[in-house]
PDB file of C-alpha atoms in Angstrom:
ATOM      1  CA  MET A  60     -24.681 -66.193  57.603  1.00  0.00           C
ATOM      2  CA  GLN A  61     -26.585 -68.193  54.995  1.00  0.00           C
ATOM      3  CA  ASP A  62     -25.010 -70.288  52.195  1.00  0.00           C
ATOM      4  CA  GLY A  63     -21.580 -68.906  53.037  1.00  0.00           C
ATOM      5  CA  VAL A  64     -22.619 -65.281  52.418  1.00  0.00           C
ATOM      6  CA  MET A  65     -22.066 -62.795  55.235  1.00  0.00           C
ATOM      7  CA  SER A  66     -24.622 -60.087  55.923  1.00  0.00           C
ATOM      8  CA  ALA A  67     -23.537 -56.436  55.905  1.00  0.00           C
ATOM      9  CA  ILE A  68     -23.720 -56.378  59.721  1.00  0.00           C
ATOM     10  CA  GLU A  69     -21.691 -59.584  60.063  1.00  0.00           C
ATOM     11  CA  LEU A  70     -19.137 -58.283  57.598  1.00  0.00           C
ATOM     12  CA  SER A  71     -18.805 -54.979  59.434  1.00  0.00           C
ATOM     13  CA  LEU A  72     -18.139 -56.819  62.688  1.00  0.00           C
ATOM     14  CA  THR A  73     -15.168 -58.597  61.119  1.00  0.00           C
ATOM     15  CA  GLN A  74     -13.496 -55.355  60.044  1.00  0.00           C
ATOM     16  CA  PRO A  75     -10.816 -53.898  62.351  1.00  0.00           C
ATOM     17  CA  LEU A  76     -11.863 -50.694  64.064  1.00  0.00           C
ATOM     18  CA  GLY A  77      -9.462 -47.780  63.940  1.00  0.00           C
ATOM     19  CA  ASP A  78      -9.043 -45.097  66.575  1.00  0.00           C
ATOM     20  CA  ARG A  79     -11.879 -42.576  66.332  1.00  0.00           C
ATOM     21  CA  THR A  80     -10.677 -38.968  66.234  1.00  0.00           C
ATOM     22  CA  PHE A  81     -14.061 -37.224  66.346  1.00  0.00           C
ATOM     23  CA  PRO A  82     -16.418 -36.867  69.362  1.00  0.00           C
ATOM     24  CA  THR A  83     -18.925 -39.636  70.055  1.00  0.00           C
ATOM     25  CA  TRP A  84     -21.813 -37.149  70.179  1.00  0.00           C
ATOM     26  CA  HIS A  85     -21.907 -37.240  66.375  1.00  0.00           C
ATOM     27  CA  PHE A  86     -23.848 -40.501  66.657  1.00  0.00           C
ATOM     28  CA  ALA A  87     -26.433 -39.017  69.027  1.00  0.00           C
ATOM     29  CA  MET A  88     -26.735 -35.894  66.878  1.00  0.00           C
ATOM     30  CA  LEU A  89     -27.403 -37.868  63.702  1.00  0.00           C
ATOM     31  CA  ASN A  90     -30.043 -39.923  65.537  1.00  0.00           C
ATOM     32  CA  ASP A  91     -31.802 -36.803  66.862  1.00  0.00           C
ATOM     33  CA  ALA A  92     -34.995 -36.972  64.785  1.00  0.00           C
ATOM     34  CA  MET A  93     -36.348 -33.683  66.129  1.00  0.00           C
ATOM     35  CA  ARG A  94     -33.164 -31.805  65.272  1.00  0.00           C
ATOM     36  CA  ASN A  95     -33.010 -33.363  61.808  1.00  0.00           C
ATOM     37  CA  GLY A  96     -36.660 -32.567  61.069  1.00  0.00           C
ATOM     38  CA  ILE A  97     -36.336 -28.943  62.167  1.00  0.00           C
ATOM     39  CA  MET A  98     -33.109 -28.550  60.213  1.00  0.00           C
ATOM     40  CA  GLU A  99     -34.595 -29.826  56.967  1.00  0.00           C
ATOM     41  CA  ALA A 100     -37.743 -27.736  57.429  1.00  0.00           C
ATOM     42  CA  ALA A 101     -35.547 -24.651  57.948  1.00  0.00           C
ATOM     43  CA  ILE A 102     -33.553 -25.423  54.799  1.00  0.00           C
ATOM     44  CA  LYS A 103     -36.711 -25.979  52.727  1.00  0.00           C
ATOM     45  CA  SER A 104     -38.114 -22.597  53.765  1.00  0.00           C
ATOM     46  CA  ALA A 105     -34.858 -20.649  53.349  1.00  0.00           C
ATOM     47  CA  GLY A 106     -35.138 -20.129  49.589  1.00  0.00           C
ATOM     48  CA  ILE A 107     -31.819 -21.736  48.649  1.00  0.00           C
ATOM     49  CA  ALA A 108     -32.938 -23.149  45.273  1.00  0.00           C
ATOM     50  CA  GLY A 109     -30.376 -22.207  42.622  1.00  0.00           C
ATOM     51  CA  ARG A 110     -28.097 -20.545  45.186  1.00  0.00           C
ATOM     52  CA  THR A 111     -24.536 -21.080  46.426  1.00  0.00           C
ATOM     53  CA  VAL A 112     -24.206 -22.227  50.041  1.00  0.00           C
ATOM     54  CA  PHE A 113     -21.071 -22.287  52.182  1.00  0.00           C
ATOM     55  CA  GLU A 114     -21.424 -24.698  55.109  1.00  0.00           C
ATOM     56  CA  ILE A 115     -19.019 -24.631  58.042  1.00  0.00           C
ATOM     57  CA  GLY A 116     -18.725 -28.033  59.704  1.00  0.00           C
ATOM     58  CA  THR A 117     -19.572 -30.893  57.325  1.00  0.00           C
ATOM     59  CA  GLY A 118     -19.729 -33.659  59.918  1.00  0.00           C
ATOM     60  CA  ALA A 119     -20.969 -36.804  58.175  1.00  0.00           C
ATOM     61  CA  GLY A 120     -22.392 -34.791  55.261  1.00  0.00           C
ATOM     62  CA  LEU A 121     -26.063 -34.979  56.231  1.00  0.00           C
ATOM     63  CA  THR A 122     -26.756 -31.248  56.097  1.00  0.00           C
ATOM     64  CA  ALA A 123     -24.827 -30.786  52.842  1.00  0.00           C
ATOM     65  CA  ILE A 124     -27.026 -33.416  51.217  1.00  0.00           C
ATOM     66  CA  MET A 125     -30.159 -31.774  52.650  1.00  0.00           C
ATOM     67  CA  LEU A 126     -29.036 -28.455  51.159  1.00  0.00           C
ATOM     68  CA  ALA A 127     -28.427 -30.026  47.748  1.00  0.00           C
ATOM     69  CA  ARG A 128     -31.670 -32.002  47.885  1.00  0.00           C
ATOM     70  CA  CYS A 129     -33.569 -28.770  48.568  1.00  0.00           C
ATOM     71  CA  GLY A 130     -32.213 -27.239  45.373  1.00  0.00           C
ATOM     72  CA  ALA A 131     -28.926 -25.512  46.188  1.00  0.00           C
ATOM     73  CA  ASP A 132     -26.980 -25.103  42.964  1.00  0.00           C
ATOM     74  CA  ARG A 133     -23.639 -25.447  44.723  1.00  0.00           C
ATOM     75  CA  VAL A 134     -22.745 -26.487  48.273  1.00  0.00           C
ATOM     76  CA  ILE A 135     -19.178 -25.891  49.454  1.00  0.00           C
ATOM     77  CA  THR A 136     -18.626 -27.407  52.878  1.00  0.00           C
ATOM     78  CA  CYS A 137     -15.512 -27.662  55.033  1.00  0.00           C
ATOM     79  CA  GLU A 138     -14.565 -30.234  57.658  1.00  0.00           C
ATOM     80  CA  MET A 139     -11.261 -30.096  59.515  1.00  0.00           C
ATOM     81  CA  ASN A 140     -11.426 -33.652  60.944  1.00  0.00           C
ATOM     82  CA  SER A 141      -9.870 -36.018  58.397  1.00  0.00           C
ATOM     83  CA  GLN A 142     -11.931 -39.038  59.435  1.00  0.00           C
ATOM     84  CA  LEU A 143     -15.209 -37.141  59.132  1.00  0.00           C
ATOM     85  CA  PHE A 144     -14.031 -35.712  55.803  1.00  0.00           C
ATOM     86  CA  GLU A 145     -13.458 -39.231  54.461  1.00  0.00           C
ATOM     87  CA  ILE A 146     -16.793 -40.477  55.796  1.00  0.00           C
ATOM     88  CA  ALA A 147     -18.693 -37.477  54.411  1.00  0.00           C
ATOM     89  CA  THR A 148     -16.996 -37.936  51.041  1.00  0.00           C
ATOM     90  CA  GLU A 149     -18.102 -41.574  50.963  1.00  0.00           C
ATOM     91  CA  ILE A 150     -21.675 -40.692  51.947  1.00  0.00           C
ATOM     92  CA  VAL A 151     -21.947 -37.857  49.411  1.00  0.00           C
ATOM     93  CA  ARG A 152     -20.547 -40.046  46.617  1.00  0.00           C
ATOM     94  CA  SER A 153     -23.253 -42.618  47.296  1.00  0.00           C
ATOM     95  CA  SER A 154     -25.964 -39.946  47.038  1.00  0.00           C
ATOM     96  CA  PRO A 155     -27.471 -38.407  43.880  1.00  0.00           C
ATOM     97  CA  TYR A 156     -25.966 -35.012  44.786  1.00  0.00           C
ATOM     98  CA  GLU A 157     -22.212 -35.554  44.373  1.00  0.00           C
ATOM     99  CA  GLN A 158     -21.938 -33.031  41.524  1.00  0.00           C
ATOM    100  CA  GLN A 159     -23.483 -30.261  43.631  1.00  0.00           C
ATOM    101  CA  ILE A 160     -21.323 -30.758  46.740  1.00  0.00           C
ATOM    102  CA  THR A 161     -17.646 -29.919  47.264  1.00  0.00           C
ATOM    103  CA  ILE A 162     -16.097 -31.016  50.563  1.00  0.00           C
ATOM    104  CA  ILE A 163     -12.885 -29.360  51.748  1.00  0.00           C
ATOM    105  CA  ASN A 164     -10.730 -30.976  54.445  1.00  0.00           C
ATOM    106  CA  LYS A 165      -9.735 -27.722  56.156  1.00  0.00           C
ATOM    107  CA  PRO A 166     -10.933 -25.422  58.943  1.00  0.00           C
ATOM    108  CA  SER A 167     -13.052 -22.593  57.573  1.00  0.00           C
ATOM    109  CA  CYS A 168     -10.292 -20.031  58.236  1.00  0.00           C
ATOM    110  CA  ASP A 169      -7.804 -21.988  56.079  1.00  0.00           C
ATOM    111  CA  ALA A 170     -10.381 -22.558  53.335  1.00  0.00           C
ATOM    112  CA  ILE A 171     -10.992 -18.799  53.220  1.00  0.00           C
ATOM    113  CA  ASN A 172      -7.269 -17.944  53.340  1.00  0.00           C
ATOM    114  CA  ASP A 173      -6.560 -20.394  50.507  1.00  0.00           C
ATOM    115  CA  GLY A 174      -9.289 -18.956  48.293  1.00  0.00           C
ATOM    116  CA  ASP A 175     -11.404 -22.119  48.291  1.00  0.00           C
ATOM    117  CA  ILE A 176     -14.573 -20.201  49.120  1.00  0.00           C
ATOM    118  CA  PRO A 177     -16.121 -17.616  46.789  1.00  0.00           C
ATOM    119  CA  PHE A 178     -16.551 -14.244  48.441  1.00  0.00           C
ATOM    120  CA  GLY A 179     -20.138 -13.389  49.242  1.00  0.00           C
ATOM    121  CA  PRO A 180     -21.894 -16.775  48.948  1.00  0.00           C
ATOM    122  CA  ASP A 181     -25.669 -16.494  48.840  1.00  0.00           C
ATOM    123  CA  PHE A 182     -26.011 -18.437  52.117  1.00  0.00           C
ATOM    124  CA  ILE A 183     -23.728 -19.447  54.953  1.00  0.00           C
ATOM    125  CA  PHE A 184     -24.966 -22.333  57.072  1.00  0.00           C
ATOM    126  CA  THR A 185     -23.438 -23.662  60.281  1.00  0.00           C
ATOM    127  CA  GLU A 186     -24.510 -25.682  63.270  1.00  0.00           C
ATOM    128  CA  THR A 187     -21.312 -25.517  65.294  1.00  0.00           C
ATOM    129  CA  ILE A 188     -23.036 -24.940  68.621  1.00  0.00           C
ATOM    130  CA  ASP A 189     -22.316 -26.758  71.861  1.00  0.00           C
ATOM    131  CA  CYS A 190     -24.515 -26.835  74.983  1.00  0.00           C
ATOM    132  CA  GLY A 191     -23.239 -23.414  76.091  1.00  0.00           C
ATOM    133  CA  VAL A 192     -23.036 -22.020  72.527  1.00  0.00           C
ATOM    134  CA  VAL A 193     -19.397 -20.948  72.279  1.00  0.00           C
ATOM    135  CA  ASP A 194     -17.101 -23.932  72.884  1.00  0.00           C
ATOM    136  CA  GLU A 195     -17.153 -25.343  69.351  1.00  0.00           C
ATOM    137  CA  GLY A 196     -15.279 -22.300  68.125  1.00  0.00           C
ATOM    138  CA  PHE A 197     -18.162 -19.841  67.869  1.00  0.00           C
ATOM    139  CA  TYR A 198     -15.996 -16.724  67.946  1.00  0.00           C
ATOM    140  CA  ASN A 199     -13.511 -17.990  65.345  1.00  0.00           C
ATOM    141  CA  ILE A 200     -16.356 -19.052  63.070  1.00  0.00           C
ATOM    142  CA  SER A 201     -18.044 -15.695  63.582  1.00  0.00           C
ATOM    143  CA  HIS A 202     -14.825 -14.000  62.479  1.00  0.00           C
ATOM    144  CA  ASP A 203     -14.631 -16.233  59.387  1.00  0.00           C
ATOM    145  CA  ILE A 204     -18.248 -15.463  58.470  1.00  0.00           C
ATOM    146  CA  GLN A 205     -17.608 -11.729  58.746  1.00  0.00           C
ATOM    147  CA  ARG A 206     -14.593 -12.075  56.442  1.00  0.00           C
ATOM    148  CA  ILE A 207     -16.330 -14.012  53.669  1.00  0.00           C
ATOM    149  CA  SER A 208     -19.908 -12.703  53.665  1.00  0.00           C
ATOM    150  CA  SER A 209     -21.255  -9.807  51.654  1.00  0.00           C
ATOM    151  CA  ALA A 210     -24.120  -7.525  52.615  1.00  0.00           C
ATOM    152  CA  GLU A 211     -26.489  -9.817  50.674  1.00  0.00           C
ATOM    153  CA  THR A 212     -25.294 -13.096  52.238  1.00  0.00           C
ATOM    154  CA  GLN A 213     -27.870 -14.753  54.460  1.00  0.00           C
ATOM    155  CA  VAL A 214     -26.484 -16.505  57.540  1.00  0.00           C
ATOM    156  CA  LEU A 215     -28.243 -19.384  59.260  1.00  0.00           C
ATOM    157  CA  PRO A 216     -28.776 -19.405  62.165  1.00  0.00           C
ATOM    158  CA  GLN A 217     -29.387 -15.674  62.091  1.00  0.00           C
ATOM    159  CA  ASN A 218     -29.136 -15.462  65.882  1.00  0.00           C
ATOM    160  CA  ILE A 219     -28.791 -17.625  68.977  1.00  0.00           C
ATOM    161  CA  GLN A 220     -30.516 -16.623  72.203  1.00  0.00           C
ATOM    162  CA  GLN A 221     -29.128 -17.889  75.515  1.00  0.00           C
ATOM    163  CA  PHE A 222     -31.156 -18.161  78.728  1.00  0.00           C
ATOM    164  CA  GLY A 223     -30.305 -19.230  82.263  1.00  0.00           C
ATOM    165  CA  PHE A 224     -31.623 -19.739  85.781  1.00  0.00           C
ATOM    166  CA  LEU A 225     -29.892 -20.139  89.143  1.00  0.00           C
ATOM    167  CA  VAL A 226     -30.034 -23.503  90.902  1.00  0.00           C
ATOM    168  CA  ASP A 227     -29.314 -25.149  94.226  1.00  0.00           C
ATOM    169  CA  SER A 228     -27.875 -28.586  93.445  1.00  0.00           C
ATOM    170  CA  GLU A 229     -25.187 -30.427  95.344  1.00  0.00           C
ATOM    171  CA  GLN A 230     -25.524 -33.268  92.837  1.00  0.00           C
ATOM    172  CA  ILE A 231     -24.701 -31.141  89.807  1.00  0.00           C
ATOM    173  CA  SER A 232     -22.025 -29.249  91.724  1.00  0.00           C
ATOM    174  CA  GLY A 233     -20.525 -32.628  92.662  1.00  0.00           C
ATOM    175  CA  LEU A 234     -19.827 -33.328  88.999  1.00  0.00           C
ATOM    176  CA  ASN A 235     -17.163 -30.625  89.166  1.00  0.00           C
ATOM    177  CA  ALA A 236     -15.944 -30.479  92.799  1.00  0.00           C
ATOM    178  CA  VAL A 237     -14.926 -32.863  95.573  1.00  0.00           C
ATOM    179  CA  GLY A 238     -14.294 -32.671  99.325  1.00  0.00           C
ATOM    180  CA  LEU A 239     -14.129 -35.477 101.892  1.00  0.00           C
ATOM    181  CA  VAL A 240     -14.374 -38.972 100.409  1.00  0.00           C
ATOM    182  CA  ASN A 241     -14.481 -41.809 102.948  1.00  0.00           C
ATOM    183  CA  GLY A 242     -12.978 -39.397 105.450  1.00  0.00           C
ATOM    184  CA  ILE A 243     -10.130 -38.421 103.138  1.00  0.00           C
ATOM    185  CA  ASP A 244      -9.754 -34.834 101.904  1.00  0.00           C
ATOM    186  CA  VAL A 245      -9.347 -34.940  98.136  1.00  0.00           C
ATOM    187  CA  SER A 246     -10.271 -31.286  97.589  1.00  0.00           C
ATOM    188  CA  PRO A 247      -6.866 -30.352  96.047  1.00  0.00           C
ATOM    189  CA  LEU A 248      -8.320 -31.866  92.863  1.00  0.00           C
ATOM    190  CA  ASN A 249     -10.595 -28.815  92.721  1.00  0.00           C
ATOM    191  CA  ARG A 250      -7.686 -26.768  91.396  1.00  0.00           C
ATOM    192  CA  TYR A 251      -8.622 -28.350  88.073  1.00  0.00           C
ATOM    193  CA  SER A 252     -12.381 -27.882  88.277  1.00  0.00           C
ATOM    194  CA  THR A 253     -14.113 -26.362  85.281  1.00  0.00           C
ATOM    195  CA  ARG A 254     -14.403 -22.580  85.715  1.00  0.00           C
ATOM    196  CA  TYR A 255     -16.604 -21.793  82.744  1.00  0.00           C
ATOM    197  CA  TYR A 256     -19.262 -24.421  81.978  1.00  0.00           C
ATOM    198  CA  PHE A 257     -19.674 -28.117  81.334  1.00  0.00           C
ATOM    199  CA  PRO A 258     -22.435 -30.297  79.837  1.00  0.00           C
ATOM    200  CA  VAL A 259     -25.006 -31.878  82.124  1.00  0.00           C
ATOM    201  CA  ARG A 260     -28.205 -33.816  81.468  1.00  0.00           C
ATOM    202  CA  ALA A 261     -30.120 -31.726  83.998  1.00  0.00           C
ATOM    203  CA  PRO A 262     -33.257 -33.913  84.385  1.00  0.00           C
ATOM    204  CA  LEU A 263     -31.077 -36.762  85.701  1.00  0.00           C
ATOM    205  CA  TYR A 264     -30.116 -34.782  88.794  1.00  0.00           C
ATOM    206  CA  GLN A 265     -31.919 -33.205  91.711  1.00  0.00           C
ATOM    207  CA  TYR A 266     -31.896 -29.437  91.668  1.00  0.00           C
ATOM    208  CA  LYS A 267     -33.958 -26.618  93.101  1.00  0.00           C
ATOM    209  CA  THR A 268     -34.715 -23.677  90.834  1.00  0.00           C
ATOM    210  CA  LEU A 269     -33.964 -20.456  92.707  1.00  0.00           C
ATOM    211  CA  SER A 270     -34.620 -17.745  90.134  1.00  0.00           C
ATOM    212  CA  ALA A 271     -36.744 -16.813  87.191  1.00  0.00           C
ATOM    213  CA  THR A 272     -35.312 -17.680  83.771  1.00  0.00           C
ATOM    214  CA  THR A 273     -33.325 -14.719  82.441  1.00  0.00           C
ATOM    215  CA  HIS A 274     -32.148 -13.781  78.959  1.00  0.00           C
ATOM    216  CA  LEU A 275     -28.346 -13.798  79.087  1.00  0.00           C
ATOM    217  CA  ARG A 276     -27.089 -12.916  75.648  1.00  0.00           C
ATOM    218  CA  GLN A 277     -27.797 -12.832  71.932  1.00  0.00           C
ATOM    219  CA  TYR A 278     -25.134 -14.234  69.610  1.00  0.00           C
ATOM    220  CA  ILE A 279     -25.047 -13.073  65.988  1.00  0.00           C
ATOM    221  CA  TYR A 280     -22.349 -14.415  63.666  1.00  0.00           C
ATOM    222  CA  ARG A 281     -22.036 -11.090  61.838  1.00  0.00           C
ATOM    223  CA  HIS A 282     -21.244  -9.214  65.056  1.00  0.00           C
ATOM    224  CA  THR A 283     -18.007  -9.000  66.963  1.00  0.00           C
ATOM    225  CA  MET A 284     -17.285 -10.927  70.131  1.00  0.00           C
ATOM    226  CA  PRO A 285     -19.494  -9.707  72.993  1.00  0.00           C
ATOM    227  CA  VAL A 286     -17.898  -8.113  76.017  1.00  0.00           C
ATOM    228  CA  GLN A 287     -18.664  -9.369  79.501  1.00  0.00           C
ATOM    229  CA  SER A 288     -22.347  -8.806  80.122  1.00  0.00           C
ATOM    230  CA  HIS A 289     -24.481  -8.559  83.237  1.00  0.00           C
ATOM    231  CA  SER A 290     -27.915  -9.996  83.946  1.00  0.00           C
ATOM    232  CA  ASN A 291     -30.205  -9.522  86.916  1.00  0.00           C
ATOM    233  CA  PHE A 292     -31.838 -12.592  88.450  1.00  0.00           C
ATOM    234  CA  TYR A 293     -34.922 -12.238  90.616  1.00  0.00           C
ATOM    235  CA  VAL A 294     -34.757 -14.950  93.290  1.00  0.00           C
ATOM    236  CA  HIS A 295     -38.099 -16.540  94.142  1.00  0.00           C
ATOM    237  CA  SER A 296     -36.814 -19.320  96.434  1.00  0.00           C
ATOM    238  CA  GLU A 297     -34.206 -19.228  99.167  1.00  0.00           C
ATOM    239  CA  GLY A 298     -31.276 -21.611  98.867  1.00  0.00           C
ATOM    240  CA  TRP A 299     -27.592 -22.140  98.282  1.00  0.00           C
ATOM    241  CA  CYS A 300     -26.773 -21.271  94.691  1.00  0.00           C
ATOM    242  CA  HIS A 301     -24.186 -23.628  93.209  1.00  0.00           C
ATOM    243  CA  GLY A 302     -24.379 -22.161  89.729  1.00  0.00           C
ATOM    244  CA  MET A 303     -26.566 -21.591  86.710  1.00  0.00           C
ATOM    245  CA  LEU A 304     -28.161 -23.904  84.164  1.00  0.00           C
ATOM    246  CA  SER A 305     -28.322 -22.385  80.694  1.00  0.00           C
ATOM    247  CA  TYR A 306     -29.821 -23.345  77.350  1.00  0.00           C
ATOM    248  CA  PHE A 307     -29.942 -21.852  73.862  1.00  0.00           C
ATOM    249  CA  CYS A 308     -32.524 -21.234  71.144  1.00  0.00           C
ATOM    250  CA  ALA A 309     -30.919 -21.122  67.682  1.00  0.00           C
ATOM    251  CA  HIS A 310     -33.126 -19.416  65.101  1.00  0.00           C
ATOM    252  CA  PHE A 311     -32.982 -20.796  61.564  1.00  0.00           C
ATOM    253  CA  GLY A 312     -35.535 -18.518  59.946  1.00  0.00           C
ATOM    254  CA  HIS A 313     -38.840 -19.302  61.663  1.00  0.00           C
ATOM    255  CA  HIS A 314     -37.518 -22.646  62.923  1.00  0.00           C
ATOM    256  CA  VAL A 315     -35.851 -23.029  66.316  1.00  0.00           C
ATOM    257  CA  ILE A 316     -33.469 -25.659  67.662  1.00  0.00           C
ATOM    258  CA  SER A 317     -33.047 -25.659  71.432  1.00  0.00           C
ATOM    259  CA  ASN A 318     -31.475 -27.603  74.290  1.00  0.00           C
ATOM    260  CA  ASP A 319     -34.084 -26.369  76.758  1.00  0.00           C
ATOM    261  CA  VAL A 320     -34.472 -28.734  79.709  1.00  0.00           C
ATOM    262  CA  ALA A 321     -37.939 -29.665  78.406  1.00  0.00           C
ATOM    263  CA  ALA A 322     -36.710 -30.394  74.852  1.00  0.00           C
ATOM    264  CA  ALA A 323     -36.109 -33.951  73.672  1.00  0.00           C
ATOM    265  CA  SER A 324     -32.694 -33.050  72.310  1.00  0.00           C
ATOM    266  CA  HIS A 325     -29.351 -34.816  72.000  1.00  0.00           C
ATOM    267  CA  TRP A 326     -27.722 -31.691  73.440  1.00  0.00           C
ATOM    268  CA  HIS A 327     -27.051 -31.501  77.151  1.00  0.00           C
ATOM    269  CA  GLN A 328     -27.703 -28.324  79.092  1.00  0.00           C
ATOM    270  CA  ALA A 329     -24.772 -26.185  80.238  1.00  0.00           C
ATOM    271  CA  PHE A 330     -23.923 -25.764  83.916  1.00  0.00           C
ATOM    272  CA  HIS A 331     -21.940 -22.668  84.886  1.00  0.00           C
ATOM    273  CA  PRO A 332     -20.494 -23.319  88.359  1.00  0.00           C
ATOM    274  CA  LEU A 333     -19.789 -20.749  91.035  1.00  0.00           C
ATOM    275  CA  ARG A 334     -16.402 -21.072  92.718  1.00  0.00           C
ATOM    276  CA  HIS A 335     -18.214 -21.300  96.070  1.00  0.00           C
ATOM    277  CA  PRO A 336     -21.956 -21.645  96.819  1.00  0.00           C
ATOM    278  CA  VAL A 337     -23.756 -18.379  97.573  1.00  0.00           C
ATOM    279  CA  LYS A 338     -26.745 -18.135  99.935  1.00  0.00           C
ATOM    280  CA  LEU A 339     -29.613 -16.428  98.104  1.00  0.00           C
ATOM    281  CA  ILE A 340     -32.587 -14.774  99.767  1.00  0.00           C
ATOM    282  CA  ALA A 341     -36.068 -15.000  98.270  1.00  0.00           C
ATOM    283  CA  GLY A 342     -37.468 -11.707  97.014  1.00  0.00           C
ATOM    284  CA  GLU A 343     -34.069 -10.159  96.283  1.00  0.00           C
ATOM    285  CA  THR A 344     -32.372  -9.498  92.963  1.00  0.00           C
ATOM    286  CA  TYR A 345     -28.827 -10.616  92.211  1.00  0.00           C
ATOM    287  CA  ARG A 346     -26.488  -9.442  89.495  1.00  0.00           C
ATOM    288  CA  ALA A 347     -24.593 -12.017  87.463  1.00  0.00           C
ATOM    289  CA  ALA A 348     -21.490 -11.138  85.499  1.00  0.00           C
ATOM    290  CA  PHE A 349     -21.259 -13.429  82.467  1.00  0.00           C
ATOM    291  CA  SER A 350     -17.987 -13.590  80.530  1.00  0.00           C
ATOM    292  CA  PRO A 351     -17.792 -14.198  76.751  1.00  0.00           C
ATOM    293  CA  PHE A 352     -16.811 -17.806  77.458  1.00  0.00           C
ATOM    294  CA  GLY A 353     -19.510 -18.466  80.057  1.00  0.00           C
ATOM    295  CA  HIS A 354     -17.746 -17.807  83.358  1.00  0.00           C
ATOM    296  CA  LEU A 355     -20.334 -16.849  85.992  1.00  0.00           C
ATOM    297  CA  MET A 356     -19.880 -14.492  88.948  1.00  0.00           C
ATOM    298  CA  LEU A 357     -22.745 -13.517  91.231  1.00  0.00           C
ATOM    299  CA  ASP A 358     -23.413 -10.655  93.649  1.00  0.00           C
ATOM    300  CA  HIS A 359     -26.277  -8.505  94.929  1.00  0.00           C
ATOM    301  CA  ALA A 360     -27.680  -6.201  92.276  1.00  0.00           C
ATOM    302  CA  PRO A 361     -26.932  -2.554  92.954  1.00  0.00           C
ATOM    303  CA  SER A 362     -29.957  -0.765  94.398  1.00  0.00           C
TER     304      SER A 362
END
């Protein structure tokens, strides 16, 4: 502080902090320069100038401002978290694009039910994707998009590809299961282990890749919820399979956002655990059943 005047940082430190009601990953996401650059490049090349855009998931308002800055005539965006709605409103008001952007503090389904969204917007934009694609409400959002879009509406991302490979990793498995600890059996806790998938920063852990990378599923917002699908994994290395690591590639036009293990992304990878490790034999092919919500089951592929 100089001459009795507090800096913005000093002033902010004196303000009481309220309880945050939104996930902390919003900070990492907004600081993900690669994601932000790809997103803006995708918006610039989408041809949104003079068009109406419906965005699902405002967050802090960054994407809405990008859409307006790239020429969208009208951006209607909805955010169900009240704190994020207030923050986004403040950020948009301080930008030159306040007149182009309308923020609605509702889930997309309520905004549609209440008639807040015009039917058949020119574009629908959403980035409500978690590490395993579906656990930020993908299927509900897909249903909302099908309700509000016309045949001419362009949806971004137009599709999301999901890939996976089988791994041997006691370390990653240990993030979701316990046994003897200091000679004490604490395995009853495993009744509450995650059965579908959970986020993991894969490069931080030791794991052995057992199979080739396999395409698991394509997600398209205009399509209905996929049924349980099956994928065949060719095993190139023998080992105990504890589960599968998966990642996505979301296609925004010709631009792709991914949480591939090699990508410098704020997203984690998804780990889909098996209930019990399975011994895999090199040179054989195994069939994986993959539920709509990412539950993995593994067996020999039928000959």
